[in-house]
Coordinates of C-alpha atoms in Angstrom, one line a residue:
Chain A
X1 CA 58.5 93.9 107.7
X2 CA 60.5 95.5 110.7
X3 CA 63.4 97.5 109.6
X4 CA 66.7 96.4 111.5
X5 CA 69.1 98.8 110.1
X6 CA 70.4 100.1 106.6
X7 CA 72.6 97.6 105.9
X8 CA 71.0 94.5 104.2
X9 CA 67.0 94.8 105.0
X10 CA 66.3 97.3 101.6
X11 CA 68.5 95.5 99.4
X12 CA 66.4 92.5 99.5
X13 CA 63.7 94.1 99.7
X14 CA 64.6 95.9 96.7
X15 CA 65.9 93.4 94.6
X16 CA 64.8 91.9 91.3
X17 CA 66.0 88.3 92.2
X18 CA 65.7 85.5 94.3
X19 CA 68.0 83.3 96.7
X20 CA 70.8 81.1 93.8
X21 CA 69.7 77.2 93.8
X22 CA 72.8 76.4 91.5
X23 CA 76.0 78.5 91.2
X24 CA 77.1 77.2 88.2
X25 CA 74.2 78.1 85.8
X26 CA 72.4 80.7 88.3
X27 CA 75.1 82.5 90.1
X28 CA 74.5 86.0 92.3
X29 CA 77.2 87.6 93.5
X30 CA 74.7 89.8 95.7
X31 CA 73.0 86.7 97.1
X32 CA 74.6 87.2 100.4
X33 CA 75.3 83.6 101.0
X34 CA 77.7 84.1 98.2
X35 CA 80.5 86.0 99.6
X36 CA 79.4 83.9 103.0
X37 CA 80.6 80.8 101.3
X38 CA 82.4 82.2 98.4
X39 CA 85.7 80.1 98.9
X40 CA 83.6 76.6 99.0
X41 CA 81.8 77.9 95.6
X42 CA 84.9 78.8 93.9
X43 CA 86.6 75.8 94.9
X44 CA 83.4 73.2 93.7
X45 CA 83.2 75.5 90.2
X46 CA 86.9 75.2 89.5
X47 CA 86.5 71.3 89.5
X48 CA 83.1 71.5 87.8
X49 CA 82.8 74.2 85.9
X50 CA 85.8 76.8 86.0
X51 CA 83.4 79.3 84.0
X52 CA 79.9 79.8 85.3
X53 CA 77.6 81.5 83.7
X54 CA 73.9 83.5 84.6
X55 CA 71.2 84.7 83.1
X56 CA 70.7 87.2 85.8
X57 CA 71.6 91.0 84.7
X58 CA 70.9 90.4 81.5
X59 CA 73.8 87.9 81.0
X60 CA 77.2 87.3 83.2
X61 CA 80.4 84.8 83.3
X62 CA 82.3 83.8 86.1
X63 CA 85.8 82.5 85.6
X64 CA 87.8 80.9 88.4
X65 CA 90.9 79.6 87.6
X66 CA 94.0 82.0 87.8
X67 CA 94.6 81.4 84.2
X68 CA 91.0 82.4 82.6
X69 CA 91.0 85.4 84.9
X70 CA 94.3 86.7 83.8
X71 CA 93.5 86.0 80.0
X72 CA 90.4 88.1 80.0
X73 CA 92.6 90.9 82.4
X74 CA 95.1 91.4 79.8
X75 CA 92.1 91.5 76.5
X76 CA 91.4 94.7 76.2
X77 CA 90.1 93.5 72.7
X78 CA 87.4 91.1 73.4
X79 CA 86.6 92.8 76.7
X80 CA 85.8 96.9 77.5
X81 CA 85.9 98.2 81.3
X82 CA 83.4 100.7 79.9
X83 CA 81.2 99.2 83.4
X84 CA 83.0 97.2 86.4
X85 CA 80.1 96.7 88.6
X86 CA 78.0 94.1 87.9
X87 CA 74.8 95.6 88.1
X88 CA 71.0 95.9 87.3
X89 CA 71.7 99.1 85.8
X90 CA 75.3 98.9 83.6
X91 CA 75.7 102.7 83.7
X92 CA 74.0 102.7 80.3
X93 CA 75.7 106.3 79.3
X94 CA 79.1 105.2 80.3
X95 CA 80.6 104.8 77.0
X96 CA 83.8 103.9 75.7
X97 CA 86.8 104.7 75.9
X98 CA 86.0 107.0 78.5
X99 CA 83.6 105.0 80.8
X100 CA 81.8 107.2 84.1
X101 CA 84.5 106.5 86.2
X102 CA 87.8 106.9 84.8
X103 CA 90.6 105.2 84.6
X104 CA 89.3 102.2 85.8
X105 CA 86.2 102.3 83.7
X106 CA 88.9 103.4 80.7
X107 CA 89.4 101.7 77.3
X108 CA 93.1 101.7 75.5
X109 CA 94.5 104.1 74.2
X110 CA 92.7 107.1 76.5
X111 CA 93.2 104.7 79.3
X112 CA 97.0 105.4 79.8
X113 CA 96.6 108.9 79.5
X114 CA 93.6 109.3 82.2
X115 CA 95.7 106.6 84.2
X116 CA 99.1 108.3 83.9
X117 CA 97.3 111.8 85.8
X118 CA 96.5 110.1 88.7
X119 CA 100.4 108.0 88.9
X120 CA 101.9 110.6 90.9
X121 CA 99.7 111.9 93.7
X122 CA 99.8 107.9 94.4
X123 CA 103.3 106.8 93.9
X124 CA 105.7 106.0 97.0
X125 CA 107.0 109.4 97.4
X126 CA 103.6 111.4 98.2
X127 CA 102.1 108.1 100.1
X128 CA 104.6 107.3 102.5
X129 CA 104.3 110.8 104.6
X130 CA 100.9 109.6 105.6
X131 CA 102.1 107.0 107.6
X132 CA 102.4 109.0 111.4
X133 CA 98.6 110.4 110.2
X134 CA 97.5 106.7 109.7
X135 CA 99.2 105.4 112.6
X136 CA 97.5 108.1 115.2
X137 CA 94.2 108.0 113.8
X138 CA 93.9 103.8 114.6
X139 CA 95.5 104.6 117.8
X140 CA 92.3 107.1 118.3
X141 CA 90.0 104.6 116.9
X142 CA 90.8 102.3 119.6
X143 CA 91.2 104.3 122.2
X144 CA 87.8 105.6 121.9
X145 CA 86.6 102.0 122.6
X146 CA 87.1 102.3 126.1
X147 CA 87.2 99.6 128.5
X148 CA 84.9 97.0 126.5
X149 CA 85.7 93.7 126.5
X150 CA 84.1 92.8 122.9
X151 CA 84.7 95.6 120.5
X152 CA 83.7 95.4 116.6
X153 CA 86.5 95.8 114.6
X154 CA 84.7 96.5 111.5
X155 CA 82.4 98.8 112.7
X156 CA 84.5 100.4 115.2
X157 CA 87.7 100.2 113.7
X158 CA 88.4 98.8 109.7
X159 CA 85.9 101.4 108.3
X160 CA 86.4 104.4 109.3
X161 CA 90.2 104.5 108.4
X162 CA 90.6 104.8 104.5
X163 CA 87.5 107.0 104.7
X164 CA 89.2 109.1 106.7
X165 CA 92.4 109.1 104.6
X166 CA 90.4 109.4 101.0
X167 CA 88.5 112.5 102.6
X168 CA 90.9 114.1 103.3
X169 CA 93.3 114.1 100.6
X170 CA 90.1 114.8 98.2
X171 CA 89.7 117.8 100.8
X172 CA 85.9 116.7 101.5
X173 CA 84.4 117.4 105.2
X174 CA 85.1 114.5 107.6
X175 CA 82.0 114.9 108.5
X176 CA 80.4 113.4 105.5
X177 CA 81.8 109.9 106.3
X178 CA 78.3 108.9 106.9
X179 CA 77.6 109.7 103.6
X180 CA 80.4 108.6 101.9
X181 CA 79.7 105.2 102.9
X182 CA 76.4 105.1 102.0
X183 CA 77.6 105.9 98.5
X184 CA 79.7 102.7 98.8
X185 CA 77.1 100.6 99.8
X186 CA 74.8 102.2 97.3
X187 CA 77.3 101.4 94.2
X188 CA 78.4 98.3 95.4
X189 CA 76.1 96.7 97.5
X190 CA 72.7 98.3 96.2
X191 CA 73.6 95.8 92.7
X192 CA 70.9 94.4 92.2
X193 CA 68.1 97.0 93.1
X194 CA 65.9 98.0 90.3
X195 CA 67.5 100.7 87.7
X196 CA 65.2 103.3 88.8
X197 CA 67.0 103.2 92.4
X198 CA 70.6 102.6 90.9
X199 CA 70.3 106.0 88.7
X200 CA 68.7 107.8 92.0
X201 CA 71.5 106.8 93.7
X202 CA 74.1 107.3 91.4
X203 CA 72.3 110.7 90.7
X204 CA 72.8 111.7 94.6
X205 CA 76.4 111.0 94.2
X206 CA 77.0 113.3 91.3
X207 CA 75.3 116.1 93.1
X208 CA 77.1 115.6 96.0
X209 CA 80.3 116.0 94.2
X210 CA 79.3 118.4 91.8
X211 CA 79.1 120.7 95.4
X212 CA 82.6 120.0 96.1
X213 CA 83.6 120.4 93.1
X214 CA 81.5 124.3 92.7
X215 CA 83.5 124.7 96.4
X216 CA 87.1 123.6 95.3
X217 CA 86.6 126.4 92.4
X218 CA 85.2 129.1 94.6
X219 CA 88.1 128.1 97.7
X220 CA 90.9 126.7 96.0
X221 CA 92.9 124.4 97.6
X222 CA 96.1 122.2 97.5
X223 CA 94.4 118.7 97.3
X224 CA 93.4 116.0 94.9
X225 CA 90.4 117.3 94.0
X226 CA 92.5 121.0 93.0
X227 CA 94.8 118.6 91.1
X228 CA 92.3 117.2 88.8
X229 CA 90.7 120.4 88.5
X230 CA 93.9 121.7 87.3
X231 CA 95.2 119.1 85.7
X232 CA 95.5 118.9 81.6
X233 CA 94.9 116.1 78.9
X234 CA 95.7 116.3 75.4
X235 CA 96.6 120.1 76.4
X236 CA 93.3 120.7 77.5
X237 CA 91.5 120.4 81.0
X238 CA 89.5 117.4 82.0
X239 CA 86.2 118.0 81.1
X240 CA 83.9 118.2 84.1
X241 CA 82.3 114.9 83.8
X242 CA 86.4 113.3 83.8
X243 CA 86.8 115.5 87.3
X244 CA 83.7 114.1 88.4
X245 CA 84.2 110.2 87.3
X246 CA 87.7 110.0 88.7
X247 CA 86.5 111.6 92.4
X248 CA 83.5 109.2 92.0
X249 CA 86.3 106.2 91.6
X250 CA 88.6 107.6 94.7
X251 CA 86.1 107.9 96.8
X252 CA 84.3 104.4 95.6
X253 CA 87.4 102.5 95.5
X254 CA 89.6 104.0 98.2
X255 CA 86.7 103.2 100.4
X256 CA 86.1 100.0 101.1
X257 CA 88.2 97.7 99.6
X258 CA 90.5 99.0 102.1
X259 CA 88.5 98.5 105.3
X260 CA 87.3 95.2 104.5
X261 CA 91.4 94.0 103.6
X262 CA 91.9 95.4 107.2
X263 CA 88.8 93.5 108.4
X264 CA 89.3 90.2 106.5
X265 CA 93.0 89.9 108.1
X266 CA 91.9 90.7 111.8
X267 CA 88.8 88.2 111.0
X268 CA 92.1 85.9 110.7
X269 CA 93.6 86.6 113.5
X270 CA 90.7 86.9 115.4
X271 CA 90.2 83.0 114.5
X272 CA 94.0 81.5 114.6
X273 CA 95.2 82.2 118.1
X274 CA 98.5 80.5 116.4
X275 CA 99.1 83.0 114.1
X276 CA 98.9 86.0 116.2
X277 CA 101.2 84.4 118.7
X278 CA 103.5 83.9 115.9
X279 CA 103.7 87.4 114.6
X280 CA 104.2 88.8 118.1
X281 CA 107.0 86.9 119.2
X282 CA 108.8 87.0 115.3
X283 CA 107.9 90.8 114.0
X284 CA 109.9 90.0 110.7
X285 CA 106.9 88.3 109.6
X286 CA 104.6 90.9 109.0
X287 CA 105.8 92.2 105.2
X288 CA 104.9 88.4 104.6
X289 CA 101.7 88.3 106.8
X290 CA 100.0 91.4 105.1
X291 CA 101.1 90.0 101.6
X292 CA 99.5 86.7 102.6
X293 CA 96.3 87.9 103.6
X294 CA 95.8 90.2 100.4
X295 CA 96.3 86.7 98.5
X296 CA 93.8 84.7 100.9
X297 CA 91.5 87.1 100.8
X298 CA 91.5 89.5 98.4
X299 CA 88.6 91.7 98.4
X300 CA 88.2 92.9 94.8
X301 CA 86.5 91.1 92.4
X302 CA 86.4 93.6 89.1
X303 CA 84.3 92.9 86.8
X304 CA 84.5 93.9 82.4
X305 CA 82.0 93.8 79.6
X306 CA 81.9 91.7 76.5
X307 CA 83.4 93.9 73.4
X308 CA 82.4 91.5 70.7
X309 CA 80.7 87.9 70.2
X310 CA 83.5 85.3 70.8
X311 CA 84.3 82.0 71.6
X312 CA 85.8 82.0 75.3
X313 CA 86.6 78.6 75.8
X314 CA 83.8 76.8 74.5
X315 CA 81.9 79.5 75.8
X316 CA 79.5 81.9 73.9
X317 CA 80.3 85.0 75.4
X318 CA 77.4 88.3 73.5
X319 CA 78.4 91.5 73.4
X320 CA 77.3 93.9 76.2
X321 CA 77.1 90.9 78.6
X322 CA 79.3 90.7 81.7
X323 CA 82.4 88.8 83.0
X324 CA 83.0 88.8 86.5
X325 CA 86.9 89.2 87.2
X326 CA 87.5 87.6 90.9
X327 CA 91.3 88.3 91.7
X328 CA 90.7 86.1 94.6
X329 CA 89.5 83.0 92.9
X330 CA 92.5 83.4 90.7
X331 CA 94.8 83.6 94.2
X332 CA 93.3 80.2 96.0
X333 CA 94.1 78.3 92.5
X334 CA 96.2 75.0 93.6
X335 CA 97.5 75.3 90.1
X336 CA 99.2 79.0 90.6
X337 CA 99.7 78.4 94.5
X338 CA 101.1 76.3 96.2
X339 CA 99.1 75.1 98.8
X340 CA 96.8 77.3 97.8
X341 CA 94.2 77.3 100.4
X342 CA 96.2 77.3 103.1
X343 CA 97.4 80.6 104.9
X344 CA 100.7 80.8 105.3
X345 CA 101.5 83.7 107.1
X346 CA 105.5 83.1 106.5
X347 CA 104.7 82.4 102.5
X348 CA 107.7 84.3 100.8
X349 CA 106.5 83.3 97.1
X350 CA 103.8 85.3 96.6
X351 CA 103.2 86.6 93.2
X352 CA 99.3 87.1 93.9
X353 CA 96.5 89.1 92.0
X354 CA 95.1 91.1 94.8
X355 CA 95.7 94.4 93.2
X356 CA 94.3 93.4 89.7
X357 CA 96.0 92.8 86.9
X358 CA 97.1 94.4 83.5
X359 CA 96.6 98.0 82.8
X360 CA 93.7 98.8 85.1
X361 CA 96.3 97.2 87.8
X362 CA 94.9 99.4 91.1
X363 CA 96.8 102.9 91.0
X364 CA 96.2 103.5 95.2
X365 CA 98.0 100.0 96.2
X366 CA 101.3 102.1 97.8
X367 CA 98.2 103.7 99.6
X368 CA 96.7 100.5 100.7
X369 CA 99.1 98.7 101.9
X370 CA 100.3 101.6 103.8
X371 CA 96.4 101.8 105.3
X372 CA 96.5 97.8 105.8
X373 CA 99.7 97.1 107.3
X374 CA 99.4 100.4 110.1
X375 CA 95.7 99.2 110.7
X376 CA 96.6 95.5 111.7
X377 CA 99.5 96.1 113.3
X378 CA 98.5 98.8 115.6
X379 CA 95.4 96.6 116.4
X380 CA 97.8 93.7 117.4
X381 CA 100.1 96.6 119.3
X382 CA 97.1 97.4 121.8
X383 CA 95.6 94.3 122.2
X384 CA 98.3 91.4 122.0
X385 CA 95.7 88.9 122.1
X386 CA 92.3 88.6 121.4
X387 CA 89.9 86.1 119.6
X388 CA 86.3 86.2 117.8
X389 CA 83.5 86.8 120.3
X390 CA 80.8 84.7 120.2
X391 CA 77.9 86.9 121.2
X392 CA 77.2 87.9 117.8
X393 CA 77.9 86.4 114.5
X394 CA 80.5 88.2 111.9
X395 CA 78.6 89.4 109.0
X396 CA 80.0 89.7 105.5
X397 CA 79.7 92.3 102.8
X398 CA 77.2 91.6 99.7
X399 CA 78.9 92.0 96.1
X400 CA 82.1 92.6 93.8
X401 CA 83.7 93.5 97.0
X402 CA 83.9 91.3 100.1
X403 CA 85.2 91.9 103.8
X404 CA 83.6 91.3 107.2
X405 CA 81.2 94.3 107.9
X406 CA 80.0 93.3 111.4
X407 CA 83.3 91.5 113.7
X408 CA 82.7 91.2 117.5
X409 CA 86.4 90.7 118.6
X410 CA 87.1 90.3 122.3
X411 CA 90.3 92.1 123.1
X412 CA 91.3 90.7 126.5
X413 CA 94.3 93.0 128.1
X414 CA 95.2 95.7 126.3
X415 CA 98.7 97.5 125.9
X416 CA 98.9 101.4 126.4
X417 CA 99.5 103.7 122.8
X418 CA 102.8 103.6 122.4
Chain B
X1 CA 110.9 95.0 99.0
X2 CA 114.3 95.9 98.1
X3 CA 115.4 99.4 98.5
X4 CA 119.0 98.9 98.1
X5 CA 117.9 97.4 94.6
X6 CA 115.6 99.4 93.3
X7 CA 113.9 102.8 93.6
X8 CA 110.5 104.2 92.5
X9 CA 110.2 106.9 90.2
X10 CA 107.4 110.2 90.6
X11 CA 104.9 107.8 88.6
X12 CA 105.5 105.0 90.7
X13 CA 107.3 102.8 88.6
X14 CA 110.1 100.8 89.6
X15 CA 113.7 101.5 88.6
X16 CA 117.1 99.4 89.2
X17 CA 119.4 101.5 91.1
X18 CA 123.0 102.1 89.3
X19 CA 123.9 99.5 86.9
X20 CA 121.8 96.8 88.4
X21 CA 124.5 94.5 89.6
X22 CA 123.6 92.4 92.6
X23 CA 125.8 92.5 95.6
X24 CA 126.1 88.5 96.6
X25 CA 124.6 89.8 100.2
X26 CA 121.5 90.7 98.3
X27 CA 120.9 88.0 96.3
X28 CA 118.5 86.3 98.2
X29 CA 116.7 89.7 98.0
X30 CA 116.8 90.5 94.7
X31 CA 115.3 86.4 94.2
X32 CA 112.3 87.3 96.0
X33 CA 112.0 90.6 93.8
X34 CA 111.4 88.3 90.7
X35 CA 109.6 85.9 92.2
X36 CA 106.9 88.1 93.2
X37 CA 106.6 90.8 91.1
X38 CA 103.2 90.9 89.9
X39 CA 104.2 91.8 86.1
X40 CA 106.9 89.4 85.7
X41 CA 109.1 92.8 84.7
X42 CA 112.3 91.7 86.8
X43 CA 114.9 89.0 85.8
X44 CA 118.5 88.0 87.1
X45 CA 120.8 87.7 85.0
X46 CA 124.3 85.5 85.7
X47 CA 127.3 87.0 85.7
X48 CA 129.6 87.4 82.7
X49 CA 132.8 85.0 82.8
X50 CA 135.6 88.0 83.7
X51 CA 137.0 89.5 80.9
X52 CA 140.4 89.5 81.6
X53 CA 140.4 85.6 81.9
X54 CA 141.9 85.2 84.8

């Protein structure tokens, strides 16, 4: 076996199951042909079967329709978020109500208090400053590109711009991007490697942060990570593994969901000449446009756990066995949508779930948009036009979060930083 | 969406600003706030007939 690179070669070398012959009994959401073809399997399941179902990790459901997905959102009853990532390994000493990751791995009622820390350092007022910062750091991205005619606007571009954000208002050196994304890809893509490695790598992680954490205390600082070390619960400060669990769930989740919403909507651009004509000549669009292409391509899927036996629809669902949660099945349902699978990018309706739903709705989304909306525009600033490149083919992301993690674009003429 | 309709507190929730009546210039505004608010937490109510009757 030659190696080719970090990306995709281990994990299948690593992993416990084989290529999916039939998505509705069989499913894999880290089969990469999945979130290739994700929108065409979606859309045959919600006529067939709108909730698949696999033996695969010990038991798992897959709802389509918007309605199933925003029942089980809103059950914190039948369903705990003790474990969102569909895994080999479901984080066996995350327990509820806490979870290893909180809020978002968070069971009512601790759930509103863990959630209600972490409000304000997100909310409007703290976000919005960041936009100058955001703005000059995608202007750097593509100026360091150069002169080349086909750039890769994943690689070169979409990732590196929440990491850059998330690091720094954790206060962690921006020098460990490397490593902060292979702690992504190791939670989120590494799903279905065997336990042992899951645990290794989740292990890695926790060191890591424990080592920020030991340097926050001995050089305090004015940052997130300060503000959960300071902050109080019940009258009492977080416990170390709370500190921990919510740095593990910035870091995870302001990561890449991020880059691959800014990759998925240049991946549209990049393929409807129309579009992009469109938004330069009418700029009043874009609210519209970015709101659009979270709907169309949402890139979180969450995913909860089974609470008790029930009856799901005609469904036995066990206890301890997974439901995936995909937000963007729910937003391409012709029954919540209309024209659902279309993108509009003038659609001013548009009530869509890419931000999750219920109480574990996501707390960074002033944050996100802010990253998304700066990202794409600025690209579209410096390069008016430009259009996939055929040299090499896009690649897509394996697992409970999907974006575009290889996208030649060709840029054509290019406008000076303005 | 709609500043001159609402504002956003320190937790990031949002509030009506004064007593929530709707300027006719912002109605169109304040249609789209309903219509896609992902929590279904914003109505529009019609106007009271005036009081004074006349």
């Amino acid at each position: 076996v030659t190696s080719t690179g970090h990306e995709t070669t281990h994990d299948r070398a690593a992993s416990l199951y084989g290529p999916v012959t039939d998505w509705a009994t069989d499913f894999d959401h880290a089969d990469p042909a999945y979130n290739e073809r994700v929108h065409e399997i979606w859309a045959e399941l919600r006529d067939t079967c709108p909730v698949a179902h696999t033996d695969r990790y010990h038991g798992a459901w897959l709802p389509v329709t918007h309605a199933d997905v925003t029942r089980i959102a809103y059950d914190t009853e039948n369903f705990t978020s003790r474990s969102v990532v569909v895994s080999t390994a479901p984080e066996i000493f995350a327990m509820a109500p806490i979870g290893g990751a909180p809020p978002i791995t968070s069971d009512p009622p601790f759930h509103h208090h863990a959630r209600r820390l972490l409000l304000p350092p997100f909310a409007p007022k703290q976000i919005e400053p960041w936009e100058a910062d955001v703005e000059m750091l995608c202007n750097d991205l593509i100026d360091t590109m150069g002169d080349a005619e086909v750039v890769d606007a994943a690689m070169q571009y979409a990732q590196h711009i929440p990491v850059n954000v998330i690091a720094r208002m954790l206060g962690f050196p921006l020098e460990d991007a490397d490593i902060f994304r292979g702690f992504v890809h190791d939670v989120l893509e590494g799903i279905n490697s065997s336990p042992e490695v899951r645990h290794e790598a989740f292990e890695r992680l926790d060191q890591y942060i424990d080592a920020q954490i030991k340097d926050h205390a001995d050089n305090p600082r004015d940052d997130l990570t300060g503000y959960l070390m300071n902050a109080m619960i019940f009258d009492q400060p977080l416990s170390h593994e709370h500190v921990r669990g919510s740095i593990v769930l910035l870091l995870v989740a302001g990561i890449d969901t991020t880059w691959s919403a800014i990759g998925s909507s240049l991946w549209h651009l990049a393929s409807n000449p129309a579009d992009l004509v469109r938004l330069n000549a009418e700029p009043e669009l874009w609210p519209f446009a970015i709101e659009e292409f979270l709907r169309a391509y949402a890139p979180v899927t969450m995913a909860r756990m089974v609470a008790k036996d029930h009856d799901f629809n005609g469904c036995p669902m066990k206890v301890d066995e997974w439901v995936l949660l995909p937000f963007p099945a729910a937003n391409l349902d012709p029954l919540a949508f209309d024209r659902a699978d279309e993108v509009l990018i003038d659609r001013e309706e548009n009530r869509h779930a890419a931000f999750g739903l219920g109480i574990h709705r996501c707390l960074g989304s002033n944050l996100a948009r802010l990253e998304l909306r700066i990202a794409v525009q600025t690209f579209v600033k410096r390069f008016p036009q430009f259009s996939l490149a055929d040299t090499m083919p896009v690649t897509w992301s394996v697992g409970q979060i999907r974006g575009p993690r290889k996208l030649p674009i060709a840029v054509g003429k290019r406008a000076a930083r303005g | 969406l709609a500043p001159e309709l609402f504002d956003v507190d320190d937790f990031g929730q949002a509030i009506v600003v004064g007593d929530g009546t709707v300027p006719e210039e912002l109605a169109d505004k304040a249609r789209l706030a309903v219509a896609n608010c992902p929590e279904f937490a914003i109505s529009v109510l019609d106007a009271e007939p005036d009081a004074s009757g006349a």
